[in-house]
N, CA, C and O atoms as a printed pandas DataFrame, in Angstrom:
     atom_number atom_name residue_name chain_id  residue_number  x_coord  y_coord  z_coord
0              1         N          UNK        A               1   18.145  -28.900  -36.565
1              2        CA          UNK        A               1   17.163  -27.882  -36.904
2              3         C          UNK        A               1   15.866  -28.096  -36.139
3              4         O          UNK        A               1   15.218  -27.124  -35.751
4              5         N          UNK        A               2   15.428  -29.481  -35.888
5              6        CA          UNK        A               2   14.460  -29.412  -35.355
6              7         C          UNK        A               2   14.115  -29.109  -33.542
7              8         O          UNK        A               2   13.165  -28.731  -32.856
8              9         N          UNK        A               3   15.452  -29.518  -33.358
9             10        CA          UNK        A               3   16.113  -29.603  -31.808
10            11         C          UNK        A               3   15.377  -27.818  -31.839
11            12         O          UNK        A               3   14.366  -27.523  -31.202
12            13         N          UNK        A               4   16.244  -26.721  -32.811
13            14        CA          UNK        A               4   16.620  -25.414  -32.400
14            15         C          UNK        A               4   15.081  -24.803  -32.908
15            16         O          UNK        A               4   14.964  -23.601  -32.672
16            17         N          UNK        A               5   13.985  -25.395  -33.513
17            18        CA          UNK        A               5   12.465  -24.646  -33.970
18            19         C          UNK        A               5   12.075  -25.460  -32.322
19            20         O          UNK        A               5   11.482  -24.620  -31.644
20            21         N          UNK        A               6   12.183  -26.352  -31.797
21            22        CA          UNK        A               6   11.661  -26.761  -30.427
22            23         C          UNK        A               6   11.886  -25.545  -29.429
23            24         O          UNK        A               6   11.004  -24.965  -28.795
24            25         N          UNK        A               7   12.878  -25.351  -29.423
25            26        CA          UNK        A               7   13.825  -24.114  -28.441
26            27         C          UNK        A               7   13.322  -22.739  -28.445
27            28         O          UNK        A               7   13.429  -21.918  -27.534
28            29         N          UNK        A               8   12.555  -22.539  -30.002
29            30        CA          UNK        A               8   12.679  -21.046  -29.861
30            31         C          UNK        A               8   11.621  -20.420  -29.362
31            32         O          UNK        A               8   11.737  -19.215  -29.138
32            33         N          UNK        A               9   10.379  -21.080  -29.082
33            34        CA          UNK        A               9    9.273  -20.738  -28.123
34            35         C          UNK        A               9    9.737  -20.713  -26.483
35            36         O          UNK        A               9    9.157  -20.177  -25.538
36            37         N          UNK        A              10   10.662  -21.285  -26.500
37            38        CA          UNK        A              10   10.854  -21.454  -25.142
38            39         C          UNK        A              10   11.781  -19.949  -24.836
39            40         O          UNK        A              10   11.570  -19.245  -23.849
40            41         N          UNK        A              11   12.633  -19.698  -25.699
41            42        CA          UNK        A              11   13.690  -18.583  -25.767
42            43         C          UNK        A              11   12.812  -17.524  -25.562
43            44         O          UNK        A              11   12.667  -16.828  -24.557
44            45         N          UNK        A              12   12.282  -17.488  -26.567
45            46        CA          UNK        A              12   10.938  -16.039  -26.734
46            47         C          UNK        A              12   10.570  -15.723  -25.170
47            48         O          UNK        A              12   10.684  -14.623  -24.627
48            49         N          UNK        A              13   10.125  -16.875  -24.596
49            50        CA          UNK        A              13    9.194  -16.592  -23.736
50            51         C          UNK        A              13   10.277  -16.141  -22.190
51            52         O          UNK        A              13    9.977  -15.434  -21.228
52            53         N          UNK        A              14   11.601  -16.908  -22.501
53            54        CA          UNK        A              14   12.332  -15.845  -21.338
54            55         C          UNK        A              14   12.731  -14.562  -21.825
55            56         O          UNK        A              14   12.773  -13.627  -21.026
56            57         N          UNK        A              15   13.123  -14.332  -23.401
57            58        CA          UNK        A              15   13.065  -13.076  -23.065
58            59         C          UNK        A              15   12.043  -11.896  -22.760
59            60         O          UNK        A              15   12.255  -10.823  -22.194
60            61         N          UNK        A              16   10.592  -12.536  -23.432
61            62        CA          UNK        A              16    9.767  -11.497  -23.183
62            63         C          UNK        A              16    9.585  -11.764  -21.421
63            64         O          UNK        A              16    9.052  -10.708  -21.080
64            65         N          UNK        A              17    9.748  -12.616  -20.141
65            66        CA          UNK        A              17    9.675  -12.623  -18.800
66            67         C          UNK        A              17   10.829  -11.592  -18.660
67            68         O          UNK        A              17   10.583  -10.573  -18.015
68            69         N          UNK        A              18   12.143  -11.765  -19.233
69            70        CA          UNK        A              18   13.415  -10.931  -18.696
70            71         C          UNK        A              18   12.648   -9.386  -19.153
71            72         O          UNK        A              18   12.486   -8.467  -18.351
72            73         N          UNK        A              19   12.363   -9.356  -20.149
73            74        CA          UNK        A              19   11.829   -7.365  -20.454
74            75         C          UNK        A              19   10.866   -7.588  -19.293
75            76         O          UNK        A              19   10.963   -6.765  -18.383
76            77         N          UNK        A              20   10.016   -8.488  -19.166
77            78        CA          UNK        A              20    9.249   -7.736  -18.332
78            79         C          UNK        A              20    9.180   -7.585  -16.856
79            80         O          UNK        A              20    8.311   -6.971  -16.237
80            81         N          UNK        A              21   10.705   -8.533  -16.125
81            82        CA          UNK        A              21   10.913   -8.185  -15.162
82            83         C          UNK        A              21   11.560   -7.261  -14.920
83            84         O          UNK        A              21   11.428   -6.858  -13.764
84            85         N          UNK        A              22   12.685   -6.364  -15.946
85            86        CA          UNK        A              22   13.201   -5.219  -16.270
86            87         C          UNK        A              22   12.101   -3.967  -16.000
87            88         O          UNK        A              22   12.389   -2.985  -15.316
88            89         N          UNK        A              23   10.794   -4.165  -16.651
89            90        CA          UNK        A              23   10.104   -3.135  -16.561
90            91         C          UNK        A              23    9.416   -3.012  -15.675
91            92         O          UNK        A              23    8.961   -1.901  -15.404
92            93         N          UNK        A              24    9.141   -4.035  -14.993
93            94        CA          UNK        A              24    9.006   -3.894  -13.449
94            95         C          UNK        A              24   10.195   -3.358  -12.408
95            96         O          UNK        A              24    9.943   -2.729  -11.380
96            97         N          UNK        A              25   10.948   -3.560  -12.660
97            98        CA          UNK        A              25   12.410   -2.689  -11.874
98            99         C          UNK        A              25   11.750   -1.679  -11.893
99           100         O          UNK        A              25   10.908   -1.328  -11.066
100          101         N          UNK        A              26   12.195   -0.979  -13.132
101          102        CA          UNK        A              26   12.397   -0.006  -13.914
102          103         C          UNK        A              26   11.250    1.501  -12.957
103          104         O          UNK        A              26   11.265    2.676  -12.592
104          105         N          UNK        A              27   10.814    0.831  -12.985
105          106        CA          UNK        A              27    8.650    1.275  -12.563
106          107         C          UNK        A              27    8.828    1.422  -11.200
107          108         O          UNK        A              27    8.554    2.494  -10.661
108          109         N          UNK        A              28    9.434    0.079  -10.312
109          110        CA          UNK        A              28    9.534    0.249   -9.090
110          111         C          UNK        A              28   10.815    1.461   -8.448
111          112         O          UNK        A              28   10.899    2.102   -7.401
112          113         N          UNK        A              29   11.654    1.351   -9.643
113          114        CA          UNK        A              29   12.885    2.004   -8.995
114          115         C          UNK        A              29   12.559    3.819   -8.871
115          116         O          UNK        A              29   13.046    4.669   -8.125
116          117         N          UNK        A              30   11.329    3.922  -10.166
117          118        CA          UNK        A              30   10.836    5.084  -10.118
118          119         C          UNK        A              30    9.978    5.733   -9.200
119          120         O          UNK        A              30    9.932    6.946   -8.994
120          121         N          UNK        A              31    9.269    4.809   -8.637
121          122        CA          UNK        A              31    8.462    5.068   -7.515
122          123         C          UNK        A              31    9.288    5.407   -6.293
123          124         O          UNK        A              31    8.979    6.275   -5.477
124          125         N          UNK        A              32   10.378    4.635   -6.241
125          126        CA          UNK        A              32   11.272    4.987   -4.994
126          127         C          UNK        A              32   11.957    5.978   -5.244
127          128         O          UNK        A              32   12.034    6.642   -4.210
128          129         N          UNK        A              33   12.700    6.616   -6.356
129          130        CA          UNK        A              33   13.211    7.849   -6.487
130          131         C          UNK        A              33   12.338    8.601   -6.342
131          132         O          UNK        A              33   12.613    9.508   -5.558
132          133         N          UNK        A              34   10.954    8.642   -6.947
133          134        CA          UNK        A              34    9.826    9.923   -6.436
134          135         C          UNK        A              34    9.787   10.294   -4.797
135          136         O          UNK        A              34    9.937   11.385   -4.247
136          137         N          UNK        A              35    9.546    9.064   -4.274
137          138        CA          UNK        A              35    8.999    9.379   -3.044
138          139         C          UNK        A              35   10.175    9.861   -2.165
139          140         O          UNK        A              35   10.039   10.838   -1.428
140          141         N          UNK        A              36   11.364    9.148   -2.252
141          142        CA          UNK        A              36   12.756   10.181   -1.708
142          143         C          UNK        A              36   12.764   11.185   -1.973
143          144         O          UNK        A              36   12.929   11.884   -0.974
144          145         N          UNK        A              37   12.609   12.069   -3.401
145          146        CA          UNK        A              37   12.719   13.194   -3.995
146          147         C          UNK        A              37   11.557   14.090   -3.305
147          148         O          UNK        A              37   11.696   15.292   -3.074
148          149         N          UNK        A              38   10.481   13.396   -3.030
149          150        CA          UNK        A              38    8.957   13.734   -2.093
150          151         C          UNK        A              38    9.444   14.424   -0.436
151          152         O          UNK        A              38    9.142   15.449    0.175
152          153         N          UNK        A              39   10.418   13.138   -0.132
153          154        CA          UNK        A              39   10.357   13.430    1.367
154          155         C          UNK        A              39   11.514   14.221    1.751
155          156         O          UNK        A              39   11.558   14.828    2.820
156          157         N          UNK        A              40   12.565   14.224    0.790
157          158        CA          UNK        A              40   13.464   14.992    0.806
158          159         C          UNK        A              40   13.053   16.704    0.772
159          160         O          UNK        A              40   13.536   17.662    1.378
160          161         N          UNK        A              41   12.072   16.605   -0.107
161          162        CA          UNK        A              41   11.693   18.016   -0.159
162          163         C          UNK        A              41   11.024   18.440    0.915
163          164         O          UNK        A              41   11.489   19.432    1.477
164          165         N          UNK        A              42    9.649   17.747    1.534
165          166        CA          UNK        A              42    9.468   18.203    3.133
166          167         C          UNK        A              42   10.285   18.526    3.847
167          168         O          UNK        A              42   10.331   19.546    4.536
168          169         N          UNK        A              43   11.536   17.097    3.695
169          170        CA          UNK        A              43   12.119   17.994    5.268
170          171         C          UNK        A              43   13.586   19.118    4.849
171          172         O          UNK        A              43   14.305   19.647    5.697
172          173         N          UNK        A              44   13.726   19.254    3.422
173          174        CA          UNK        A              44   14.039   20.982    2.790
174          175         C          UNK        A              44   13.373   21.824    3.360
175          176         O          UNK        A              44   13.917   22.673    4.065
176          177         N          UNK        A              45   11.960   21.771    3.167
177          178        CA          UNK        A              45   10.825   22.680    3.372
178          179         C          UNK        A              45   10.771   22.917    4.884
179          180         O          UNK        A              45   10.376   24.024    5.250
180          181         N          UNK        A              46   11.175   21.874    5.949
181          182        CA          UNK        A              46   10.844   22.414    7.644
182          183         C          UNK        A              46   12.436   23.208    7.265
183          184         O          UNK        A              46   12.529   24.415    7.484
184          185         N          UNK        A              47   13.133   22.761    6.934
185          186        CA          UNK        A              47   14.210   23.378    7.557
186          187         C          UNK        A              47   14.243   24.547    7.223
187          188         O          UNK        A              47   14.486   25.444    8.030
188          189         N          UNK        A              48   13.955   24.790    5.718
189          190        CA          UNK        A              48   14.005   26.679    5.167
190          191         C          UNK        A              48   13.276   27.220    6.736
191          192         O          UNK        A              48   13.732   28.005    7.568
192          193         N          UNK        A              49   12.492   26.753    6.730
193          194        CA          UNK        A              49   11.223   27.498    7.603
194          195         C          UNK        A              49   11.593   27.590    9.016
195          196         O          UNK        A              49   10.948   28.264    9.820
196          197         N          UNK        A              50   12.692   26.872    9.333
197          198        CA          UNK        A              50   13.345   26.931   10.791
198          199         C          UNK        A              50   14.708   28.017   10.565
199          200         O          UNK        A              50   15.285   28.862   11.250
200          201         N          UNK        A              51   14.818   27.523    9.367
201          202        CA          UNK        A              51   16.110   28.739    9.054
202          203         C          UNK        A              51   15.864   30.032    8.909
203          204         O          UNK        A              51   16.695   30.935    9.012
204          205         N          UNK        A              52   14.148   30.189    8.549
205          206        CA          UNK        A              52   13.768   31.818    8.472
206          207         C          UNK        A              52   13.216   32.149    9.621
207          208         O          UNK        A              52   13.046   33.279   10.080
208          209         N          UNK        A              53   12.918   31.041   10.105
209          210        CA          UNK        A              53   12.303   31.911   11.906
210          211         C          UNK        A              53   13.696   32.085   12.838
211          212         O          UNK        A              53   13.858   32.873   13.769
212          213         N          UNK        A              54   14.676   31.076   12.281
213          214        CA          UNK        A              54   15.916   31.690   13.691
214          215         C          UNK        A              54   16.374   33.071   12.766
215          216         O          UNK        A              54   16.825   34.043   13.372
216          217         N          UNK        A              55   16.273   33.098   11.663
217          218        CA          UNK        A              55   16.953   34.421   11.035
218          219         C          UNK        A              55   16.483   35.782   11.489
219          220         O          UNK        A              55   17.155   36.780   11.752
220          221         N          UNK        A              56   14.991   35.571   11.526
221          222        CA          UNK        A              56   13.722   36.573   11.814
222          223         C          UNK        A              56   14.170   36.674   13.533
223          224         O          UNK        A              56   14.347   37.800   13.997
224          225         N          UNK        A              57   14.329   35.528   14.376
225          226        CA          UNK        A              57   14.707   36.109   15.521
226          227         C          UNK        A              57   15.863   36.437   16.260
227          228         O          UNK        A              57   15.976   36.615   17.473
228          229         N          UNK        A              58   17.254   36.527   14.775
229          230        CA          UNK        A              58   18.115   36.998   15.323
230          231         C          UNK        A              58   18.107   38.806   15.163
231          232         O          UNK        A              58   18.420   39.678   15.974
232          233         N          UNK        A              59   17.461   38.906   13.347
233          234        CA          UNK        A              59   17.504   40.561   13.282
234          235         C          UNK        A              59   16.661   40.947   14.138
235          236         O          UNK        A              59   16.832   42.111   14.499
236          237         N          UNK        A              60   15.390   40.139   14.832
237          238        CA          UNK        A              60   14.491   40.782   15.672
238          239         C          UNK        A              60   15.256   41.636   16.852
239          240         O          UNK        A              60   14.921   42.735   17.293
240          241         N          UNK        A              61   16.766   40.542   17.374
241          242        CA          UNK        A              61   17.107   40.875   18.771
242          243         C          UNK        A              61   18.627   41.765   18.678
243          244         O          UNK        A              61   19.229   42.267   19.627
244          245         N          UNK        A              62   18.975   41.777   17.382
245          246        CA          UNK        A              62   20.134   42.608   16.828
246          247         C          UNK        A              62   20.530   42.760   15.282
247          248         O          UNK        A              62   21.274   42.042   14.613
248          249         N          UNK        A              63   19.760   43.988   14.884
249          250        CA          UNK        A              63   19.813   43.795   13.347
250          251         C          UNK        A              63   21.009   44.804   12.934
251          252         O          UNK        A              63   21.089   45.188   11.767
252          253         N          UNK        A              64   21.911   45.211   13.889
253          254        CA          UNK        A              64   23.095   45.283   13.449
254          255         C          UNK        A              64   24.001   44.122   13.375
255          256         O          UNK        A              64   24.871   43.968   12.518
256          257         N          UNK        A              65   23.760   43.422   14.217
257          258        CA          UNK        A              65   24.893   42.121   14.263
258          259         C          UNK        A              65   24.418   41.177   13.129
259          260         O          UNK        A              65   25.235   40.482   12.526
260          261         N          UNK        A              66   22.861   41.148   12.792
261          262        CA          UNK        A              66   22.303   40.382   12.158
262          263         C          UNK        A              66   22.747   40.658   10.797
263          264         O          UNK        A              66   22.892   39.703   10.032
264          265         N          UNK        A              67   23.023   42.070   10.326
265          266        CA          UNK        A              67   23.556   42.645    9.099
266          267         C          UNK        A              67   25.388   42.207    9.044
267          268         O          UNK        A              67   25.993   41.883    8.022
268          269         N          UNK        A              68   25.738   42.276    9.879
269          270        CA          UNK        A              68   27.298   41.641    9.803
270          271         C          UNK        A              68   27.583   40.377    9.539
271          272         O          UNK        A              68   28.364   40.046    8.647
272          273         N          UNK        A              69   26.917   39.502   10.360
273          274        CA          UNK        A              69   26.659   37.988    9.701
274          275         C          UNK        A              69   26.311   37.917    8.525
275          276         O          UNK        A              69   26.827   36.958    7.950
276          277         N          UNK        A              70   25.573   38.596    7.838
277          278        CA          UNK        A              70   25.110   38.455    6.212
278          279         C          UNK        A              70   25.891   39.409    6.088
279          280         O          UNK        A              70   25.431   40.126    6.976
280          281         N          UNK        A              71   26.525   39.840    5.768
281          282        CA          UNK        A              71   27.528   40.534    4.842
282          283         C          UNK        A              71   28.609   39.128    4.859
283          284         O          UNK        A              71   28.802   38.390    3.892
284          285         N          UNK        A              72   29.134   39.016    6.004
285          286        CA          UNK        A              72   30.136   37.788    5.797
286          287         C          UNK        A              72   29.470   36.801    5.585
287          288         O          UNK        A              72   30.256   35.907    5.270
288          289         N          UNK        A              73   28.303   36.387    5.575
289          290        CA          UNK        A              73   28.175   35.341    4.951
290          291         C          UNK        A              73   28.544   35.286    3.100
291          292         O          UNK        A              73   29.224   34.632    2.309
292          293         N          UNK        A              74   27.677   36.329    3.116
293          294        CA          UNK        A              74   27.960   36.505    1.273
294          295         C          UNK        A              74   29.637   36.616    1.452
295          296         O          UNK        A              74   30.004   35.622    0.824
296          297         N          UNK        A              75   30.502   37.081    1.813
297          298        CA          UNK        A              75   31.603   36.957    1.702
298          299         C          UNK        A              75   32.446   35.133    1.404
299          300         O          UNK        A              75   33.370   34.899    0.626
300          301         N          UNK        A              76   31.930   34.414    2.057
301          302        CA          UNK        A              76   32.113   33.368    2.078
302          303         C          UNK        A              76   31.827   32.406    1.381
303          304         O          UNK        A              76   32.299   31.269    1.353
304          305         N          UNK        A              77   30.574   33.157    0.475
305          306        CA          UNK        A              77   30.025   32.200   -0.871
306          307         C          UNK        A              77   30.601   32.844   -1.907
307          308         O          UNK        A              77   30.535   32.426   -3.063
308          309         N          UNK        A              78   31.114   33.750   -1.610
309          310        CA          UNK        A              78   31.816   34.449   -3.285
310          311         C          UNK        A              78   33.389   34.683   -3.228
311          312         O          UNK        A              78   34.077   34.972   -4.207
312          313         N          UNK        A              79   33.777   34.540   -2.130
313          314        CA          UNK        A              79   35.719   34.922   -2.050
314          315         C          UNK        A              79   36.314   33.094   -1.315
315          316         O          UNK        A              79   36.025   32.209   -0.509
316          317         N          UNK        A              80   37.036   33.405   -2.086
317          318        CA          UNK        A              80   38.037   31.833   -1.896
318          319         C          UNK        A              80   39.215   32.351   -1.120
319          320         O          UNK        A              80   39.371   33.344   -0.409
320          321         N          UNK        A              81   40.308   30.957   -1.633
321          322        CA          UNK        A              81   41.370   31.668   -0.307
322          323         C          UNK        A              81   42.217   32.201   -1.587
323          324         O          UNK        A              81   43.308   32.536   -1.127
324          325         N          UNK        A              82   42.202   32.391   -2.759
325          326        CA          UNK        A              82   42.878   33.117   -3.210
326          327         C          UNK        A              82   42.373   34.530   -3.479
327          328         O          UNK        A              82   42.942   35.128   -4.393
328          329         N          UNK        A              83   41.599   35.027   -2.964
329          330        CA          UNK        A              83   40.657   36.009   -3.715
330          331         C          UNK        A              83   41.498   37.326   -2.540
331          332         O          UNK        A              83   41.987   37.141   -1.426
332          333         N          UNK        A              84   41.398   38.504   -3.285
333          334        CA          UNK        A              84   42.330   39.242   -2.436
334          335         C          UNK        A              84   40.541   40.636   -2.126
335          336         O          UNK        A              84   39.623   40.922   -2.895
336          337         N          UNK        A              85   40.780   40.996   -0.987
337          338        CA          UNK        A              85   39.358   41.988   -1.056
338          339         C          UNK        A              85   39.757   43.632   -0.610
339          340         O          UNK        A              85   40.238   43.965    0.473
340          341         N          UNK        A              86   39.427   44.509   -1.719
341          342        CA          UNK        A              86   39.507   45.863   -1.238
342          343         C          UNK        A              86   38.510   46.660   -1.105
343          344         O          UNK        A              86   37.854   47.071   -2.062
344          345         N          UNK        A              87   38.248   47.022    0.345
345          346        CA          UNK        A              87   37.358   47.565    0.721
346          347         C          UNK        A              87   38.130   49.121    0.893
347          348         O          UNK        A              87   39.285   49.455    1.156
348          349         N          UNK        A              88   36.575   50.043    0.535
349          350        CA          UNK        A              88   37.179   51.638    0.603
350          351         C          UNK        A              88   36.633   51.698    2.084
351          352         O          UNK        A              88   36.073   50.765    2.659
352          353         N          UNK        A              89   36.972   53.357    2.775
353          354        CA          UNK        A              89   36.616   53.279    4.116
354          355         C          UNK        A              89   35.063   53.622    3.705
355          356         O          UNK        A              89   34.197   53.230    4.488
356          357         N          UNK        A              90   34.697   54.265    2.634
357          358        CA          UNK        A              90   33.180   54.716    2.579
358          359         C          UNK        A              90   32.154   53.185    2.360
359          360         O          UNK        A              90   30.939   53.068    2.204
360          361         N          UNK        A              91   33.047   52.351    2.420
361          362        CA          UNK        A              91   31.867   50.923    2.093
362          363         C          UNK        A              91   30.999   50.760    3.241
363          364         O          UNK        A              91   31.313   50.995    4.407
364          365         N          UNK        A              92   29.739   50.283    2.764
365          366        CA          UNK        A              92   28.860   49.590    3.811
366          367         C          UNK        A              92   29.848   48.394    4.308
367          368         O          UNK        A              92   30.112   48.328    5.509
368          369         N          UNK        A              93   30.272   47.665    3.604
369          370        CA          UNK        A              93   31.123   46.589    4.274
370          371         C          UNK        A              93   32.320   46.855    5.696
371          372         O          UNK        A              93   32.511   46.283    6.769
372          373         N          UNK        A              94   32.906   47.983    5.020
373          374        CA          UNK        A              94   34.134   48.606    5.969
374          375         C          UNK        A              94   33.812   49.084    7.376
375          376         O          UNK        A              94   34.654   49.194    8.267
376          377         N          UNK        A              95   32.410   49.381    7.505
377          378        CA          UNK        A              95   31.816   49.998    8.552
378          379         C          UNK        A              95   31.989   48.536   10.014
379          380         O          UNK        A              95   31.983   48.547   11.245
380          381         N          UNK        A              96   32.113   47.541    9.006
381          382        CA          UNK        A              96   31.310   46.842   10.281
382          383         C          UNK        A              96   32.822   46.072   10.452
383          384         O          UNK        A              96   32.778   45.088   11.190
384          385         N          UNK        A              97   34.395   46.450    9.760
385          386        CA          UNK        A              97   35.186   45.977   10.071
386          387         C          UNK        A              97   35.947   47.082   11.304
387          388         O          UNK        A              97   36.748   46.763   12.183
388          389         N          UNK        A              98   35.339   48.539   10.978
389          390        CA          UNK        A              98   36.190   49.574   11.736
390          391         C          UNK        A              98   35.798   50.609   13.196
391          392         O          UNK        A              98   36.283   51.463   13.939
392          393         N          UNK        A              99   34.176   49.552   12.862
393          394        CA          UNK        A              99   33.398   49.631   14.200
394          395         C          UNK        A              99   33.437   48.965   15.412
395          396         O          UNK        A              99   33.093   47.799   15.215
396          397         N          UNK        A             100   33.712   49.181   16.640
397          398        CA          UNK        A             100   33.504   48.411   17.537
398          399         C          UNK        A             100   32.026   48.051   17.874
399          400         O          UNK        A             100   31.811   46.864   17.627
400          401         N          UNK        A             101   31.504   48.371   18.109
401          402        CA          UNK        A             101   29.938   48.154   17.567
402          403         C          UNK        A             101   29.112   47.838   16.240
403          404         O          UNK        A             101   27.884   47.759   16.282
């Protein structure tokens, strides 16, 4: 008994070092997820902005072709390979399958 009342100041005191090297992790690991989450978003942010100036200078130089690419694009975010598609001949869509131009 007396061995284990010697011990338990000593116990205490690693666990309160172990919490508090935990909460130092803890703190640091947060700082590093911010600042990834930080820089990640800048370079989101150049790219939207490179993605809207080549967009802006493709309808600039053909905004019929530029309208066909976005139609199939949306095609491609909403139809899978099982998806079956019926287009009438009066569709805006159909135009740009039955046009040579």
């Amino acid at each position: 008994t007396f061995f284990f009342v010697l011990r338990q100041p000593a116990c205490l005191a690693g666990i309160g070092k172990t919490s508090e090297i935990e909460g130092r992790t803890v703190k640091e690991l947060k700082e590093i997820q911010s600042e990834a989450y930080r820089q990640a978003q800048i370079v989101m942010g150049k790219t939207d902005t490179e993605a809207i100036a080549t967009y802006g200078d493709a309808y600039s130089r053909d905004p019929v072709f530029y309208s066909f690419l976005k139609t199939f694009d949306s095609y491609k975010n909403t139809i899978d390979d099982k998806s079956t598609v019926i287009l009438t001949t009066d569709s805006d869509n159909y135009k740009y399958l039955k046009s040579p131009n």
